[in-house]
Coordinates of C-alpha atoms in Angstrom, one line a residue:
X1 CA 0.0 0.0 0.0
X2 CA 0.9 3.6 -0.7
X3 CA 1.4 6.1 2.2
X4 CA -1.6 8.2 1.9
X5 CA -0.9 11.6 2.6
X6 CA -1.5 13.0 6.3
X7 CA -4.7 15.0 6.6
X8 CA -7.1 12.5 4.9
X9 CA -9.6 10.5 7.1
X10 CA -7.2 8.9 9.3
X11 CA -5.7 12.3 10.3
X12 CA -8.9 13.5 11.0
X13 CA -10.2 11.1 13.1
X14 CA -6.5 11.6 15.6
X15 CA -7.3 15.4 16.0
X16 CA -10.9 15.1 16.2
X17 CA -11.8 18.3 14.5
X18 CA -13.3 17.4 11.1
X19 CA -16.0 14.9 13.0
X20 CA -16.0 15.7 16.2
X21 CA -15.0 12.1 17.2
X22 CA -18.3 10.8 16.2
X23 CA -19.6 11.7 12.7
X24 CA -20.7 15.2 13.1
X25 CA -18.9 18.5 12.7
X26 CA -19.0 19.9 16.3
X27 CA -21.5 22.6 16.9
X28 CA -21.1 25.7 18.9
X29 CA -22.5 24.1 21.9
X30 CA -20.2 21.3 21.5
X31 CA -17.2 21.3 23.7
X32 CA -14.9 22.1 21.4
X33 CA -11.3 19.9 21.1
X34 CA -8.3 20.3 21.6
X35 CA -5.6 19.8 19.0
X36 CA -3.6 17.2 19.6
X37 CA 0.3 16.4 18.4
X38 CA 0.0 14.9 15.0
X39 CA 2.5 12.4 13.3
X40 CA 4.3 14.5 10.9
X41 CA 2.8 18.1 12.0
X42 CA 3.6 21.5 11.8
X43 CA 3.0 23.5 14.2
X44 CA 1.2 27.4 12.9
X45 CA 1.2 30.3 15.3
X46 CA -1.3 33.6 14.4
X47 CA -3.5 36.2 15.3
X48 CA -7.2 36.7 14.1
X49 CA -7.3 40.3 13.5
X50 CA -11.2 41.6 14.0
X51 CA -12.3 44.8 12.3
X52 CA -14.0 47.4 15.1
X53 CA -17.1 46.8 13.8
X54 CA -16.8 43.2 13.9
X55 CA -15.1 43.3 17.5
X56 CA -18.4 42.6 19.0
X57 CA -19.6 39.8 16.8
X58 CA -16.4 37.9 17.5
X59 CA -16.7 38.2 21.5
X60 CA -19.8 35.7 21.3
X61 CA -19.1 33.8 18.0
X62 CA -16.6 30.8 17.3
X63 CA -14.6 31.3 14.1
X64 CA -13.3 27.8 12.5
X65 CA -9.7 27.9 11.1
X66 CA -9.9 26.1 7.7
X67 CA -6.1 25.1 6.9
X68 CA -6.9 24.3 2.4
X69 CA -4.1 22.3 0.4
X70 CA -3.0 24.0 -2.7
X71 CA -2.1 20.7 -4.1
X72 CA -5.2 18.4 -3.3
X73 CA -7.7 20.9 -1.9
X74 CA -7.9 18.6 1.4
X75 CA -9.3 21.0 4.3
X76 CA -8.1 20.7 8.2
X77 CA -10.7 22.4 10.2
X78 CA -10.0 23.5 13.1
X79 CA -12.8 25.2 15.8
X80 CA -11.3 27.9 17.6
X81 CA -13.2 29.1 21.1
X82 CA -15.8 32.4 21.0
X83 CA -13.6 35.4 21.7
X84 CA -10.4 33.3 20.8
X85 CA -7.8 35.3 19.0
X86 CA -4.8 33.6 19.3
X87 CA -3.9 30.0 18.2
X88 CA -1.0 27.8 17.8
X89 CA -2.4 24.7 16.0
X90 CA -0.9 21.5 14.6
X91 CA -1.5 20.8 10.8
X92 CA -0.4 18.5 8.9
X93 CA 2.9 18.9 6.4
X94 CA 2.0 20.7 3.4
X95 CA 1.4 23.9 1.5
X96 CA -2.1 25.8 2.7
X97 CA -4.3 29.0 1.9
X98 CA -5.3 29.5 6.0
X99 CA -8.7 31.3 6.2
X100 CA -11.3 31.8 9.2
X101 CA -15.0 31.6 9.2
X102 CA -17.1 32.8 11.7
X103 CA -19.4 30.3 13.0
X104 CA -22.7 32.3 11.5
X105 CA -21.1 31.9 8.0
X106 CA -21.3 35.5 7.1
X107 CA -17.8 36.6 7.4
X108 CA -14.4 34.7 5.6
X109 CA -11.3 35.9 7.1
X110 CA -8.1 35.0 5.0
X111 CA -4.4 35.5 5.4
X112 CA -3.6 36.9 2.1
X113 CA -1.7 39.8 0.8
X114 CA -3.3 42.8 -1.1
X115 CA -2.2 43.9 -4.4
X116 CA -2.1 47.1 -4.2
X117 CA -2.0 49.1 -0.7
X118 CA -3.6 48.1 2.4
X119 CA -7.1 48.8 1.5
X120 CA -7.6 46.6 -2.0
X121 CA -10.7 45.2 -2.8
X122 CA -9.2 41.9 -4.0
X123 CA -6.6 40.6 -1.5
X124 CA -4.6 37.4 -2.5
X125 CA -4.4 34.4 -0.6
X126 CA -0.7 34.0 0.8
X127 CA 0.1 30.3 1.5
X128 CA 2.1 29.0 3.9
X129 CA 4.3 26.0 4.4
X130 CA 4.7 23.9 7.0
X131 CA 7.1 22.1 7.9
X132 CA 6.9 18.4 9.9
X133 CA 8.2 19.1 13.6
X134 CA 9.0 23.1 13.1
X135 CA 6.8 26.0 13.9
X136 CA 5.2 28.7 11.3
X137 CA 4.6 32.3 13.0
X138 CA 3.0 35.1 11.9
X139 CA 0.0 33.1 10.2
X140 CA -3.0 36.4 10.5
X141 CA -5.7 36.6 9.5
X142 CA -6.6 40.0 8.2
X143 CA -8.1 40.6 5.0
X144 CA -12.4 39.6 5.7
X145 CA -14.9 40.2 3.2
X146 CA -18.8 38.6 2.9
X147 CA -19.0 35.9 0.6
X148 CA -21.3 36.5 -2.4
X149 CA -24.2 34.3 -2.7
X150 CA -26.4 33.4 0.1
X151 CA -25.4 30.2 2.1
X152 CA -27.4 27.1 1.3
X153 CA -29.0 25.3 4.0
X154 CA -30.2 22.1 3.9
X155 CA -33.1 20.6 6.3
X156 CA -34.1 17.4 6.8
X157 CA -32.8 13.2 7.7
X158 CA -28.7 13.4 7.0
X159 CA -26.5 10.0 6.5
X160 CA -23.4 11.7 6.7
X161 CA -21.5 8.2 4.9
X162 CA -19.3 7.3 7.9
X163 CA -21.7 4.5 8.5
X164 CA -23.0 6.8 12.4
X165 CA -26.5 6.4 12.3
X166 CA -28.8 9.4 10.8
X167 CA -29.2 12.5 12.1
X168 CA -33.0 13.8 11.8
X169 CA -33.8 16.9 11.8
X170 CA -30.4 18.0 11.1
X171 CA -29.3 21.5 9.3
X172 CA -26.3 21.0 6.4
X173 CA -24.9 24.7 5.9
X174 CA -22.6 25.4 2.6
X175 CA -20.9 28.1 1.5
X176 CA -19.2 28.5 -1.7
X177 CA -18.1 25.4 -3.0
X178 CA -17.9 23.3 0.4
X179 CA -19.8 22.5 3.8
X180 CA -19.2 24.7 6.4
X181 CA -21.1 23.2 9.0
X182 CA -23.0 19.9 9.7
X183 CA -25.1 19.2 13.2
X184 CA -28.8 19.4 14.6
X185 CA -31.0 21.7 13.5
X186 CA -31.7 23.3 17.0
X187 CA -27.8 24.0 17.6
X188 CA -26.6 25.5 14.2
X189 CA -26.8 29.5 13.6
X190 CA -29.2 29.6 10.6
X191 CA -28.0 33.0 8.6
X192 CA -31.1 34.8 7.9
X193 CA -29.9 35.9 4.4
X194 CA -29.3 32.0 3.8
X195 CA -31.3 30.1 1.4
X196 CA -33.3 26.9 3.3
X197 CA -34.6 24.2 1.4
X198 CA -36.8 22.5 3.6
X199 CA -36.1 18.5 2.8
X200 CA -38.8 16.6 4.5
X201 CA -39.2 13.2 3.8
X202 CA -36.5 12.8 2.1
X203 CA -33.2 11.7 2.7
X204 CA -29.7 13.8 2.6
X205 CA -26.9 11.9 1.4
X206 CA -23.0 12.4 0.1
X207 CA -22.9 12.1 -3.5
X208 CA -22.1 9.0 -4.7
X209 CA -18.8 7.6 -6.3
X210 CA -18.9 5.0 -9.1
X211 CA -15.5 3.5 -8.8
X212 CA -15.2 1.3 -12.0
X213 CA -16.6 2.6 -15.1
X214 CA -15.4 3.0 -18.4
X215 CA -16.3 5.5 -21.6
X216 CA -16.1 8.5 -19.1
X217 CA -15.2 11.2 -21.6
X218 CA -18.6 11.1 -23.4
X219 CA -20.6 14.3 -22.3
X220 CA -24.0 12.7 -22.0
X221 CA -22.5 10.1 -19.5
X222 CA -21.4 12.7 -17.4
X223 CA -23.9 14.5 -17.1
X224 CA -26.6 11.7 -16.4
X225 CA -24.3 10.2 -13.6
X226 CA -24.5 13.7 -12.2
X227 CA -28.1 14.3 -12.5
X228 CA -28.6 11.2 -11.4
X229 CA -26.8 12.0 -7.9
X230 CA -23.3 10.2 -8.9
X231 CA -21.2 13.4 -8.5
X232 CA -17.9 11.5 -9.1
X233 CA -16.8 8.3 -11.6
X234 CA -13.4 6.5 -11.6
X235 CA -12.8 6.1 -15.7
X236 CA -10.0 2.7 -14.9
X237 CA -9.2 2.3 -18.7
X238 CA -9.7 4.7 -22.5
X239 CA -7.9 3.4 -25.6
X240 CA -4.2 4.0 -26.0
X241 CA -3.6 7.3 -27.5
X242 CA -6.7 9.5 -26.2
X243 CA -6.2 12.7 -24.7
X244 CA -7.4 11.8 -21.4
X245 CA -6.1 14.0 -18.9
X246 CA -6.7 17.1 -21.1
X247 CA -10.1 15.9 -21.9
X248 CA -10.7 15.3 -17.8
X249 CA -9.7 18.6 -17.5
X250 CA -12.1 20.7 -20.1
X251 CA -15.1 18.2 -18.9
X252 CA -15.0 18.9 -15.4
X253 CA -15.3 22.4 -15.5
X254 CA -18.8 21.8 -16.3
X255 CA -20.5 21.1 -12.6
X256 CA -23.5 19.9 -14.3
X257 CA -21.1 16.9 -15.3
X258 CA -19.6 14.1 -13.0
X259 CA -16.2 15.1 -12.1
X260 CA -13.8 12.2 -13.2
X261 CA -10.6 10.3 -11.8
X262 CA -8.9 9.0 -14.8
X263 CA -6.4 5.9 -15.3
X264 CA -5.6 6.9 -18.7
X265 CA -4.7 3.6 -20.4
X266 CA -4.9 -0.1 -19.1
X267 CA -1.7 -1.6 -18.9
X268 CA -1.1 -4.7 -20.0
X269 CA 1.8 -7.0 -21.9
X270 CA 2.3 -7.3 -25.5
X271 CA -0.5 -9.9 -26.5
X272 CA -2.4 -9.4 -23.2
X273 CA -5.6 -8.8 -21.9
X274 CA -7.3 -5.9 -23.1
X275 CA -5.4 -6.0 -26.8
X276 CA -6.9 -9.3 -28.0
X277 CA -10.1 -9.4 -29.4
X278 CA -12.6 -6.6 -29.7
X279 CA -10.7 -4.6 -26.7
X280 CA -9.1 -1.5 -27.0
X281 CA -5.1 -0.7 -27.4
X282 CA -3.6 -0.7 -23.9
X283 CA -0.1 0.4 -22.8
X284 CA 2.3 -2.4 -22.6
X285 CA 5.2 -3.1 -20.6
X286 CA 8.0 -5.4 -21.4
X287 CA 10.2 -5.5 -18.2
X288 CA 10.6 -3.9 -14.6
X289 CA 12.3 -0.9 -16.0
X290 CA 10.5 -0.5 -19.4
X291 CA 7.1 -0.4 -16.3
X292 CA 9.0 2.1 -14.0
X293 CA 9.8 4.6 -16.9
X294 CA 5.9 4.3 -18.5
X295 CA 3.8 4.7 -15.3
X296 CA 6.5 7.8 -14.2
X297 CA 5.4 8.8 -17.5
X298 CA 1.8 8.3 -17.3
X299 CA 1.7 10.0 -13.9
X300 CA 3.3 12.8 -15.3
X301 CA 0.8 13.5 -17.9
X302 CA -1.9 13.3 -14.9
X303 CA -3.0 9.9 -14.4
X304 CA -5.0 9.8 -10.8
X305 CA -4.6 6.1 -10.4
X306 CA -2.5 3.4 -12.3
X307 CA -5.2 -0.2 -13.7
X308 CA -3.3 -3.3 -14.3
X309 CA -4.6 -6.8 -15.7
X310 CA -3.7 -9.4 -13.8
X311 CA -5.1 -13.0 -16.0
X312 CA -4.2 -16.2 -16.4
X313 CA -5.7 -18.9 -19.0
X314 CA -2.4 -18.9 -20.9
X315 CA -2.7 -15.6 -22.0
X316 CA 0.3 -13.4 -21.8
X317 CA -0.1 -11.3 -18.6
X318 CA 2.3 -8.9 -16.2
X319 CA 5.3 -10.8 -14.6
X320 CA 5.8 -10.8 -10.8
X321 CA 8.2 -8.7 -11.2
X322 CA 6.7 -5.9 -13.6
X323 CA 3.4 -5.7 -11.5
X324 CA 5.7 -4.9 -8.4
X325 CA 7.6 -2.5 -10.1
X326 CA 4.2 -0.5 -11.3
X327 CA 3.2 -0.9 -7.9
X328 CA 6.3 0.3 -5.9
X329 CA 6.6 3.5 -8.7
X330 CA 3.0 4.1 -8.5
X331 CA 3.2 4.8 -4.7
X332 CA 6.7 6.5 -4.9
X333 CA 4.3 9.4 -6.5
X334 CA 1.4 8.9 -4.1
X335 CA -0.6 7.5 -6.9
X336 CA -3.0 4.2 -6.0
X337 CA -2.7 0.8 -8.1
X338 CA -6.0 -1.2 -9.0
X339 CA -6.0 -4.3 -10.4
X340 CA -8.5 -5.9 -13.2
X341 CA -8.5 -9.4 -11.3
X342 CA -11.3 -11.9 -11.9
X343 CA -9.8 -15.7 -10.4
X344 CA -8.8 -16.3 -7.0
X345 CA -5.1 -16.9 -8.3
X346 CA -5.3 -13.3 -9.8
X347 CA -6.3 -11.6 -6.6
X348 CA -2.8 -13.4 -5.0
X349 CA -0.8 -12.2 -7.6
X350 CA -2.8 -8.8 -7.1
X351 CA -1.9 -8.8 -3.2
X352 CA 1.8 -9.9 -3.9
X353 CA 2.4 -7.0 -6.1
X354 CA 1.0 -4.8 -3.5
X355 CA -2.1 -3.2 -5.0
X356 CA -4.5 -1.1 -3.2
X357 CA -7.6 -2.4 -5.0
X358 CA -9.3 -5.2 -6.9
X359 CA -11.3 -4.1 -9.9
X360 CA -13.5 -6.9 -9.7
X361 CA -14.7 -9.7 -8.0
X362 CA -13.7 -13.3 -8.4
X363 CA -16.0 -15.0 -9.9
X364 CA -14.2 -18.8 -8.3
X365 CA -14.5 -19.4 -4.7
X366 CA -11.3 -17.0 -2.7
X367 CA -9.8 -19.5 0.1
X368 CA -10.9 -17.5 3.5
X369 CA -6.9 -17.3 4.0
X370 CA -6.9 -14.9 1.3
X371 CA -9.8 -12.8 2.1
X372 CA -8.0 -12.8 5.0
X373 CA -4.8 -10.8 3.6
X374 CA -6.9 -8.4 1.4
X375 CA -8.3 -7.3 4.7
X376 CA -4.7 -7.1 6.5
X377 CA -3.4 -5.3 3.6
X378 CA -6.1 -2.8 3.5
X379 CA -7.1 -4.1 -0.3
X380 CA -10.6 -2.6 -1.4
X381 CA -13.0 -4.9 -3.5
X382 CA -15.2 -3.5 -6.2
X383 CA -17.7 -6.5 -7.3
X384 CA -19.1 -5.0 -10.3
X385 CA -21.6 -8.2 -10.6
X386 CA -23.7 -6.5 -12.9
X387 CA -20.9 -7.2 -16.0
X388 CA -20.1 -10.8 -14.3
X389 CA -24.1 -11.8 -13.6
X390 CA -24.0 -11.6 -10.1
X391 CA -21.3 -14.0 -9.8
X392 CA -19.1 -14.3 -6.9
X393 CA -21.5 -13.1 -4.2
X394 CA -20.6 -15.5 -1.6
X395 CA -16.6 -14.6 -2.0
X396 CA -18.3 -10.6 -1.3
X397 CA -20.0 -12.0 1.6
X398 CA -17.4 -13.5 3.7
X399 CA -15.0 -10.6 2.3
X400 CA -17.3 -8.4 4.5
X401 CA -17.9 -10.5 7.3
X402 CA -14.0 -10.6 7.9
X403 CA -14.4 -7.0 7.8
X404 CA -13.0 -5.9 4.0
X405 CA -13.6 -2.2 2.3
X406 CA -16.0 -2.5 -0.5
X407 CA -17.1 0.3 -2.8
X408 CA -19.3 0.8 -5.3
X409 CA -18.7 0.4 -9.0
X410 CA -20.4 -1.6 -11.8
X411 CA -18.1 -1.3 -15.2
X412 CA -20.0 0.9 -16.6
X413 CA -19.4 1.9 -20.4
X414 CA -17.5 -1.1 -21.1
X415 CA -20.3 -3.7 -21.8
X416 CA -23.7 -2.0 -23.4
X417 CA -26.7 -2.2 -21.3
X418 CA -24.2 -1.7 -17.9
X419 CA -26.1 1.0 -15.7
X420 CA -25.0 4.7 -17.2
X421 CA -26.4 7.0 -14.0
X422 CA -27.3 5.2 -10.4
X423 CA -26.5 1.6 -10.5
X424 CA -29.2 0.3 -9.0
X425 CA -28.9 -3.3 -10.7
X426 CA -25.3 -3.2 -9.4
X427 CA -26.5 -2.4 -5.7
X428 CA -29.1 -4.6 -5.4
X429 CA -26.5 -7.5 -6.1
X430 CA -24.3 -6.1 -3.3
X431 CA -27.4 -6.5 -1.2
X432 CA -28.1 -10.0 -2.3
X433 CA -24.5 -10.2 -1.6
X434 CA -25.6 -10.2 2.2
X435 CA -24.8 -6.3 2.6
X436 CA -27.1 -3.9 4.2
X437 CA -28.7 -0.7 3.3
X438 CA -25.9 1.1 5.8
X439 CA -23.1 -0.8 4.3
X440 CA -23.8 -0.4 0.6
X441 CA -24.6 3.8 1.3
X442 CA -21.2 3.8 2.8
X443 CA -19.5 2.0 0.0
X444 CA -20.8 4.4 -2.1
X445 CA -19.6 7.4 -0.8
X446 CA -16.8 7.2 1.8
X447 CA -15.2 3.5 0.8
X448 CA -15.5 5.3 -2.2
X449 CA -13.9 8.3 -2.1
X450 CA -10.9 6.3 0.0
X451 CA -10.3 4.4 -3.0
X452 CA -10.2 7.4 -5.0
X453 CA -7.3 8.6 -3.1
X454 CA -10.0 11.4 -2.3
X455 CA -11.2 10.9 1.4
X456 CA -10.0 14.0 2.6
X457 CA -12.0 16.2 0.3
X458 CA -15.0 13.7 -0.8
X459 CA -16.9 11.0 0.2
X460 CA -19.0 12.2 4.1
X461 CA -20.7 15.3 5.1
X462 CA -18.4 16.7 6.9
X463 CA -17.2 20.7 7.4
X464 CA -14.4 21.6 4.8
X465 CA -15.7 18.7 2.5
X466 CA -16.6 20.0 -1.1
X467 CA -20.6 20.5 -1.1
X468 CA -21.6 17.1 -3.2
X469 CA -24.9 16.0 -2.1
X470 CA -28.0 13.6 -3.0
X471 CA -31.6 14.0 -1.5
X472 CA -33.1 12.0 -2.5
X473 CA -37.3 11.1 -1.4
X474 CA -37.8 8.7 1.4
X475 CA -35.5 6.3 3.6
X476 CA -33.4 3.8 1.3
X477 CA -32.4 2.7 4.7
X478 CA -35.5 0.8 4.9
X479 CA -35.9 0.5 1.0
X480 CA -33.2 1.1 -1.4
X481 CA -35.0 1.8 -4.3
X482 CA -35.2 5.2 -2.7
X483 CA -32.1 5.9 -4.3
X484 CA -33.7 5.8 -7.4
X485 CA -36.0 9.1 -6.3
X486 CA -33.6 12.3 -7.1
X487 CA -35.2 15.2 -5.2
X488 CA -31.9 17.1 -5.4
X489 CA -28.5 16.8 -6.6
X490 CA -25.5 19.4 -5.6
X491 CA -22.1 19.6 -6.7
X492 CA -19.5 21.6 -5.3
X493 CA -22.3 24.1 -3.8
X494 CA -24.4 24.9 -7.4
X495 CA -28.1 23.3 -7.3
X496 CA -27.9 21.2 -10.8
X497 CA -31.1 18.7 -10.1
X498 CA -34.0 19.6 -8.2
X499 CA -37.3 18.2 -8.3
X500 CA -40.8 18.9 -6.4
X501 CA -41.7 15.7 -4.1
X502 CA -43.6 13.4 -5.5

């Protein structure tokens, strides 16, 4: 496995200031926490400076430090007390834009340099870097302004995709492009310029992440995954020779389209699965070092995450030795590994190279002794049954019961008649598959977003999380058809499917 950056889920969960320790952003009558020391921290010393005529609105309101990467867009957040002007908090290494909110929502604070003169109208943000065991000074926060827009509140049952039970009656505040604030209605500052959208009977939900599809660079797909309340897709393989990355790029700038984590090309061996046939041209690799120079290569261009084929059958297929040597220079750049692995002999070859997931499920029985090591390893497993039929449900099962990561993805665009939108089909073989309501929600939005190398900036409802959200009308806890009913659809704070009730 790759080291995952600190500051994603893990991190969080140590300082307690994302979730509060228990699923919810703290609310202002939540004893606040204290930061804690953090493995590979910083440590960033400032002042929030208050304008006079804000001096008495910061005496009785909290203001939340929000600590944004400039290279992944991961958020810390960090609650400060009312009154408090001073800190000296521990982040995480990295390079940040630092900003304050005030806990009503209608003032961002920012550290940022003007310009021109003291007074401009358009200060930059300055980042800062910290450094792993030293101490950043000086970090103030200076330059406030009101947001334009009105915040978005959201009222109504939340599953906030950590797998904690729901939160009824709860309030979902965003502002801008990301949540600001998550908790029970009775204990959140409603703004009174905010816009409220009243959401009973219905359901609030992260947007959901399809993990394995294919064909993601087609327009119309994009945009019904995203109406349909699939705010992210995983593309794990285009033909060899399409501008992927650039094409990600001029797609995504559309919110009304699914934003996309792009492989680029499968790759394969000369002769291997997916040339033969009708598939598409993939790259190939001939030894350890001819792998080590293509995937540097392929992550250069942009690739988000490296798919191998791992067969058997007598077909040609990666070496031992060239799947660990994608893996280890995959992870040297941060960058996850999945593996297209459909026998039980594959998924061990898949584990011995050191993968961080299995594209698909096996469709021969897995000895428990390997089910066993995926779940040691941390090794996710995406079925998609609806390409295999449904096969290989009883391997998913005990996967689960030994306490494996599953998230949600169904091949989509590779096979015609696979699910373009909400899987459904694909779900309700994960629930025949023996997992429940809770389970396959969360492997659609948090597993999910962990296997996108994305957990600190997708996947829950939590404060500093982009704003992707599904209502959708009634309780797919107790029915998950419900899924099906779109009442609203949000990504990255812009309204881009709403529906009356039925």
């Amino acid at each position: 496995m790759f080291t995952r950056p600190v500051g994603l889920a893990a991190l969080m969960v140590a300082l307690c200031l994302v979730t509060g320790c228990g699923g919810v952003t703290p609310t202002p009558t939540t004893v606040r926490p204290t930061a804690t020391p953090v493995w590979n921290a910083g440590m960033v010393s400032g002042h929030i400076k208050v304008l006079p005529e804000h001096a008495a609105t910061m005496d009785t309101l909290a203001a939340d430090l929000h600590f944004e990467n400039t290279t992944t867009d991961k958020v810390v957040v960090i609650p400060l007390d009312p009154g408090q002007r001073e800190f000296t908090v521990a982040v995480p290494e990295g390079t940040y834009y630092t900003y304050a909110w005030l806990s009503d929502f209608t003032w961002k604070g920012a550290h940022a340099a003007c310009q021109s003169g003291e007074d401009c109208e358009a200060p930059l943000p300055q980042p800062i870097v910290v450094t792993a065991g030293e101490t950043i000074s000086g970090v103030d926060i200076d330059k406030w302004a009101m947001p334009e827009g009105s915040p978005l509140v959201l009222i109504g049952t939340l599953i906030d995709g950590t797998g904690a039970d729901p939160l009824r009656d709860a309030a979902l505040v965003i502002r801008e492009d990301r949540i600001v604030a998550v908790g029970l209605r009775r204990d959140l500052p409603i703004p009174p310029q905010a816009e409220v959208i009243d959401l009973r009977n219905a359901t609030i939900l992260p947007g959901f992440i399809n993990t394995h599809v294919h064909n993601a660079y087609e327009r119309r797909n994009l945009s019904t995954w995203a109406r349909e309340g699939v705010t992210t897709v995983r593309d794990l393989g285009e033909r060899l020779g399409f501008p992927y990355f650039t094409t990600r790029d001029r797609l995504c700038t559309d919110l009304r389209r699914a934003r996309v984590i792009a492989a680029g090309p499968l790759v394969t061996v000369p002769g291997g699965y997916p040339i033969a046939g009708n598939n598409f041209q993939s790259l190939t690799v001939t030894s350890p070092e001819d792998a080590r120079q293509k995937i540097n290569q392929l992550i250069d261009d942009g690739a988000d995450v490296i798919k191998i084929t791992l067969t058997s059958g007598g077909a040609p297929s990666l070496s031992a030795e060239e799947a660990a040597a994608i893996v280890e220079t995959a992870h040297q750049r941060g960058v996850p590994v999945s593996a297209h692995a459909t026998q039980s002999e594959n998924v061990e070859r898949a584990l011995d190279a050191g993968v961080d997931d299995i594209a698909h499920i096996a469709t021969d029985p897995v000895p428990n002794d390997v089910l066993q090591r995926m779940v040691e390893a941390d090794v996710s497993w995406v079925p998609t049954f609806e390409a295999l039929d449904g096969r290989g449900r009883d391997n998913l099962r005990r996967f689960v019961e030994a306490g494996g990561r599953v998230a949600l993805g169904n091949d989509a665009g590779y096979l015609q008649g696979l699910e373009i939108g909400m899987p459904m089909r694909e779900i309700e073989w994960m629930q025949e598959a023996g997992m429940t309501p809770m389970q396959i929600i969360v492997a659609a939005t948090r597993n999910a977003a962990y296997v996108c190398n994305r957990e600190g900036t997708l996947g829950t409802l939590e404060a500093g999380k982009f704003a992707d959200v599904l209502v959708v009308d009634g309780d797919p806890l107790r029915d998950l058809e419900a899924l099906a009913n779109v009442r609203l659809v949000i990504h990255r704070g812009v309204i881009i499917n709403r529906s009356e009730p039925g």
